[in-house]
Short mmCIF file of C-alpha atoms in Angstrom, two decimals:
data_model
loop_
_atom_site.label_atom_id
_atom_site.label_comp_id
_atom_site.label_asym_id
_atom_site.label_seq_id
_atom_site.Cartn_x
_atom_site.Cartn_y
_atom_site.Cartn_z
CA GLU A 10 -35.22 7.49 -3.98
CA TYR A 11 -32.61 8.80 -1.56
CA THR A 12 -30.20 6.62 -0.13
CA PHE A 13 -28.85 7.37 3.41
CA TYR A 14 -26.43 5.96 5.13
CA CYS A 15 -24.10 6.49 8.16
CA THR A 16 -21.67 8.81 7.96
CA ALA A 17 -19.17 7.72 10.81
CA TRP A 18 -17.99 4.39 11.83
CA CYS A 19 -18.86 3.98 15.08
CA ASP A 20 -19.69 -0.35 15.03
CA PRO A 21 -18.63 -3.26 13.76
CA ASN A 22 -21.76 -3.14 11.38
CA HIS A 23 -21.29 0.59 10.22
CA PRO A 24 -21.33 -0.40 6.50
CA ARG A 25 -24.81 -1.81 6.96
CA MET A 26 -26.05 1.22 8.30
CA ARG A 27 -27.70 2.26 5.28
CA GLY A 28 -31.42 2.50 3.85
CA VAL A 29 -33.72 3.81 0.97
CA LEU A 30 -36.60 6.36 1.34
CA GLU A 31 -38.74 6.33 -1.48
CA VAL A 32 -40.92 9.44 -1.80
CA ARG A 33 -44.33 8.40 -4.19
CA ASP A 34 -46.46 10.50 -5.52
CA SER A 35 -49.73 8.46 -4.53
CA ALA A 36 -51.79 10.08 -8.09
CA GLN A 37 -48.58 8.40 -10.32
CA ALA A 38 -47.43 4.87 -10.64
CA ALA A 39 -44.30 3.85 -8.93
CA ALA A 40 -41.19 4.72 -10.84
CA SER A 41 -39.36 1.23 -11.78
CA ALA A 42 -35.95 0.78 -9.94
CA PRO A 43 -33.00 2.09 -11.66
CA SER A 44 -30.89 -0.97 -13.40
CA ALA A 45 -27.56 -1.58 -12.16
CA ALA A 46 -24.54 -0.24 -14.38
CA LYS A 47 -23.01 -2.92 -16.46
CA ASP A 48 -19.66 -2.65 -15.29
CA VAL A 49 -20.52 -4.10 -12.00
CA ALA A 50 -21.40 -7.63 -13.53
CA LEU A 51 -18.06 -8.02 -15.37
CA GLN A 52 -17.07 -11.64 -15.23
CA ASP A 53 -13.11 -10.55 -14.42
CA LEU A 54 -14.14 -8.22 -11.76
CA ASP A 55 -12.80 -10.33 -8.90
CA MET A 56 -10.08 -12.21 -10.64
CA PRO A 57 -6.66 -12.12 -8.74
CA ARG A 58 -4.07 -9.51 -10.52
CA GLU A 59 -0.87 -9.68 -9.91
CA ALA A 60 1.81 -6.96 -11.82
CA ALA A 61 4.78 -8.60 -13.51
CA ALA A 62 6.84 -5.34 -12.45
CA ILE A 63 6.68 -2.95 -9.51
CA PRO A 64 8.43 0.02 -8.72
CA THR A 65 11.78 -0.35 -6.65
CA ALA A 66 11.04 3.45 -5.37
CA ARG A 67 7.76 5.31 -5.12
CA PRO A 68 7.03 6.80 -8.59
CA SER A 69 7.28 10.82 -8.70
CA VAL A 70 4.91 12.46 -10.90
CA SER A 71 6.96 15.67 -11.23
CA ARG A 72 10.09 14.10 -12.68
CA GLY A 73 7.75 12.04 -14.59
CA ALA A 74 6.66 15.49 -16.40
CA ALA A 75 10.19 16.55 -17.03
CA LEU A 76 10.67 13.23 -18.54
CA TYR A 77 7.35 13.60 -20.81
CA SER A 78 8.38 16.86 -21.82
CA GLU A 79 11.62 15.90 -23.24
CA ARG A 80 10.77 12.58 -24.73
CA CYS A 81 6.99 12.43 -25.48
CA ALA A 82 5.38 15.71 -25.91
CA THR A 83 6.48 15.83 -29.52
CA CYS A 84 3.56 13.05 -30.38
CA HIS A 85 1.52 13.21 -27.92
CA GLY A 86 1.46 16.76 -27.01
CA VAL A 87 2.01 19.41 -24.32
CA SER A 88 -0.22 18.18 -21.26
CA GLY A 89 -1.01 14.84 -23.36
CA ARG A 90 -3.50 16.94 -25.77
CA GLY A 91 -2.38 14.88 -28.76
CA THR A 92 -1.01 15.77 -32.21
CA ALA A 93 -1.04 14.57 -35.76
CA ASP A 94 1.63 11.87 -35.05
CA GLY A 95 0.27 10.64 -31.37
CA PRO A 96 -2.88 10.32 -29.66
CA ALA A 97 -3.99 12.45 -26.66
CA LEU A 98 -3.27 10.75 -23.41
CA GLY A 99 -4.55 13.93 -21.13
CA ARG A 100 -8.48 12.41 -20.44
CA ARG A 101 -9.05 9.94 -18.26
CA GLU A 102 -10.70 7.72 -20.95
CA ALA A 103 -7.27 7.31 -22.63
CA LEU A 104 -6.01 5.10 -20.22
CA GLU A 105 -9.28 4.16 -18.48
CA ASN A 106 -8.78 0.27 -19.27
CA GLN A 107 -4.49 0.35 -19.06
CA PRO A 108 -3.16 -1.22 -16.43
CA PRO A 109 -0.15 0.58 -15.65
CA ALA A 110 2.02 -2.55 -15.30
CA GLN A 111 1.17 -2.86 -18.92
CA VAL A 112 2.42 0.97 -20.15
CA PHE A 113 5.67 0.44 -18.14
CA GLN A 114 6.23 -2.51 -20.22
CA MET A 115 5.60 -0.89 -23.37
CA LEU A 116 7.60 2.16 -22.19
CA GLY A 117 10.52 -0.56 -22.67
CA GLY A 118 9.61 -1.94 -26.05
CA LEU A 119 7.86 -4.99 -24.52
CA SER A 120 4.73 -6.16 -26.34
CA THR A 121 1.92 -7.29 -24.42
CA PRO A 122 -1.74 -8.86 -25.97
CA GLU A 123 -3.07 -5.33 -25.12
CA LEU A 124 -0.65 -3.22 -26.38
CA SER A 125 1.09 -4.71 -29.16
CA HIS A 126 -0.31 -2.15 -31.73
CA ASP A 127 1.29 0.71 -29.73
CA VAL A 128 4.85 -0.72 -29.23
CA SER A 129 4.57 -1.66 -33.00
CA LEU A 130 4.20 2.39 -33.71
CA HIS A 131 6.91 3.33 -31.23
CA ARG A 132 9.27 0.96 -32.37
CA HIS A 133 8.99 2.46 -35.97
CA ALA A 134 8.71 6.22 -35.29
CA SER A 135 11.86 8.05 -34.72
CA SER A 136 13.13 11.37 -33.95
CA SER A 137 16.06 13.36 -32.69
CA VAL A 138 16.00 13.86 -29.17
CA ASN A 139 18.83 16.33 -27.69
CA GLY A 140 20.51 15.89 -30.82
CA ARG A 141 20.72 12.24 -31.21
CA LEU A 142 18.53 9.49 -32.67
CA ALA A 143 15.92 7.75 -30.28
CA LEU A 144 13.06 5.98 -30.96
CA HIS A 145 10.55 8.90 -29.40
CA GLY A 146 12.50 7.86 -26.05
CA GLN A 147 10.00 4.47 -25.25
CA ILE A 148 12.51 2.05 -26.45
CA ASP A 149 15.64 4.14 -25.74
CA THR A 150 17.68 2.02 -23.43
CA SER A 151 18.98 4.89 -21.58
CA TRP A 152 15.46 4.89 -20.04
CA SER A 153 15.83 3.42 -16.36
CA ASP A 154 13.25 1.41 -15.12
CA GLN A 155 12.50 4.51 -12.66
CA ASP A 156 12.39 6.74 -15.38
CA ARG A 157 9.62 4.51 -16.51
CA TRP A 158 7.68 4.14 -13.83
CA ASP A 159 7.96 8.03 -13.22
CA SER A 160 6.67 8.57 -16.92
CA VAL A 161 3.63 6.49 -16.05
CA ALA A 162 2.79 8.37 -13.10
CA TYR A 163 2.67 11.59 -14.74
CA LEU A 164 0.46 9.86 -17.78
CA TRP A 165 -1.95 8.85 -14.82
CA SER A 166 -1.79 12.28 -13.38
CA LEU A 167 -3.17 14.11 -16.67
CA GLY A 168 -6.76 11.83 -16.02
CA THR A 169 -7.28 13.98 -13.16
CA THR A 170 -6.64 17.25 -11.35
CA PRO A 171 -5.43 18.43 -8.04
CA GLU A 172 -8.71 19.27 -6.87
CA ARG A 173 -10.45 15.63 -8.04
CA VAL A 174 -7.47 13.85 -5.94
CA ASP A 175 -8.23 16.27 -2.81
CA LEU A 176 -12.01 15.24 -3.14
CA GLY A 177 -11.16 11.88 -3.28
CA ARG A 178 -9.05 12.07 -0.35
CA ARG A 179 -11.85 13.61 1.95
CA LEU A 180 -13.98 11.05 0.42
CA PHE A 181 -11.70 8.10 1.40
CA ALA A 182 -11.28 9.47 4.81
CA LYS A 183 -14.51 9.60 5.51
CA ASN A 184 -15.99 6.42 4.02
CA CYS A 185 -12.99 3.90 3.66
CA ALA A 186 -10.30 4.49 5.75
CA ALA A 187 -12.04 2.90 8.74
CA CYS A 188 -11.37 -0.63 7.19
CA HIS A 189 -8.76 -0.08 4.30
CA GLY A 190 -6.52 2.50 7.07
CA VAL A 191 -5.52 5.83 6.49
CA GLY A 192 -2.80 4.84 4.14
CA GLY A 193 -4.78 2.42 2.20
CA ALA A 194 -2.81 -0.56 3.58
CA GLY A 195 -5.89 -2.30 4.56
CA ASP A 196 -5.09 -1.95 8.36
CA GLY A 197 -8.08 0.21 9.45
CA PRO A 198 -9.83 -0.82 12.54
CA GLY A 199 -13.16 -1.67 10.86
CA GLY A 200 -11.24 -4.39 8.76
CA ARG A 201 -10.94 -6.60 11.96
CA PHE A 202 -15.07 -7.36 12.07
CA GLN A 203 -15.22 -7.79 8.25
CA PRO A 204 -15.66 -11.54 7.05
CA LYS A 205 -12.53 -11.20 4.80
CA LYS A 206 -9.30 -8.56 5.26
CA PRO A 207 -9.71 -5.42 3.47
CA ALA A 208 -7.48 -5.01 0.30
CA ASN A 209 -4.36 -3.63 0.72
CA LEU A 210 -4.22 -0.73 -1.55
CA SER A 211 -0.88 0.09 -1.36
CA ASP A 212 0.33 -2.92 -2.65
CA PRO A 213 1.67 -2.26 -6.03
CA ARG A 214 2.14 -5.98 -7.09
CA ARG A 215 -1.77 -6.08 -6.85
CA MET A 216 -3.12 -2.35 -7.61
CA LEU A 217 -0.66 -1.78 -11.01
CA ALA A 218 -2.05 -4.82 -12.47
CA GLY A 219 -5.79 -3.25 -12.34
CA THR A 220 -7.06 -0.27 -14.33
CA SER A 221 -9.31 2.71 -13.18
CA ALA A 222 -12.26 1.15 -14.76
CA LEU A 223 -11.65 -1.96 -12.74
CA TYR A 224 -11.65 -0.06 -9.89
CA THR A 225 -14.29 2.13 -10.45
CA ALA A 226 -16.64 -0.69 -10.73
CA LYS A 227 -15.39 -2.61 -7.47
CA ILE A 228 -16.33 0.62 -5.50
CA ARG A 229 -19.40 0.93 -7.41
CA ARG A 230 -20.65 -2.70 -6.91
CA GLY A 231 -18.84 -2.92 -3.35
CA GLY A 232 -16.82 -6.49 -2.39
CA MET A 233 -18.48 -9.67 -2.81
CA GLY A 234 -18.32 -11.61 0.74
CA THR A 235 -15.78 -8.91 2.06
CA GLY A 236 -17.82 -6.63 3.80
CA MET A 237 -17.34 -4.02 1.80
CA PRO A 238 -21.07 -2.51 0.77
CA TYR A 239 -22.21 -1.20 -2.52
CA TRP A 240 -21.35 2.91 -3.07
CA GLY A 241 -23.46 3.00 -6.37
CA SER A 242 -26.13 4.49 -4.89
CA ILE A 243 -23.77 6.86 -2.48
CA PHE A 244 -21.45 8.06 -4.67
CA THR A 245 -21.83 10.39 -7.88
CA GLU A 246 -19.69 9.50 -10.92
CA ASP A 247 -17.45 12.40 -10.48
CA GLU A 248 -17.24 11.13 -6.68
CA LEU A 249 -16.08 7.60 -8.32
CA ALA A 250 -13.45 9.00 -10.18
CA ALA A 251 -12.00 11.25 -7.63
CA LEU A 252 -11.62 7.98 -5.08
CA VAL A 253 -10.32 5.91 -8.11
CA SER A 254 -8.24 9.27 -8.55
CA TYR A 255 -7.08 9.03 -4.97
CA VAL A 256 -6.43 5.46 -4.69
CA TRP A 257 -3.68 5.40 -7.35
CA THR A 258 -1.53 7.91 -5.31
CA PHE A 259 -0.88 4.99 -2.81
CA SER A 260 0.86 2.99 -5.59
CA LEU A 261 1.90 5.52 -8.25
CA GLY A 262 2.59 8.90 -6.09
CA GLY A 263 0.83 12.55 -7.10
CA GLY A 264 -1.17 12.81 -3.98
CA GLU A 265 1.51 14.99 -2.11
#
């Protein structure tokens, strides 16, 4: 089976210009249809989400890298590779199911149901940072909100690469910007013809409450009742990961 689709936005029905080409060997039985990915059937996939805290300024990955090196690398290792004292954070899977807003809370010492264990570990671990005692920086009151958001942005950058983000940028421009807009604000010209306004992917209140796993599933399945088509038969797993990496840059920075 080969999925084909229109690659140039030319009509309000552009997202529906697709089909499947089946090539069959008459000497063999027809192959069974591939099963749908389990993540597209998650019951909470379309639940409304709202982050309890959002950045007041665009997070900086470069500033976050400096903070991480100073306050986190002792336990979590250079570039998030992990040590005997702290888990590795440098793989996409490490934070795939964590919303950035919850990690921000954890860095401030605030417990959430999903992160209560991690907060407890950080509260009980101490080390010397720049000649003074600190709880690995995570609940050091000298951390400003911007420090924490910059650190979160850096953590999310560890799970991708500049090449992957660039691939996501190109895929987004070709397939998504017509409706979601070049900057992800949901203001693309094609959005006017959809049954629901395309999601504003640059809204931190909404986006920072979600996870990479959630956004991968949403792109794969498409938007139920929104006019957004399914992309699971179009994009490879690497391309889905690239798109999600790029979408994060709208709210967490890192795409400059």
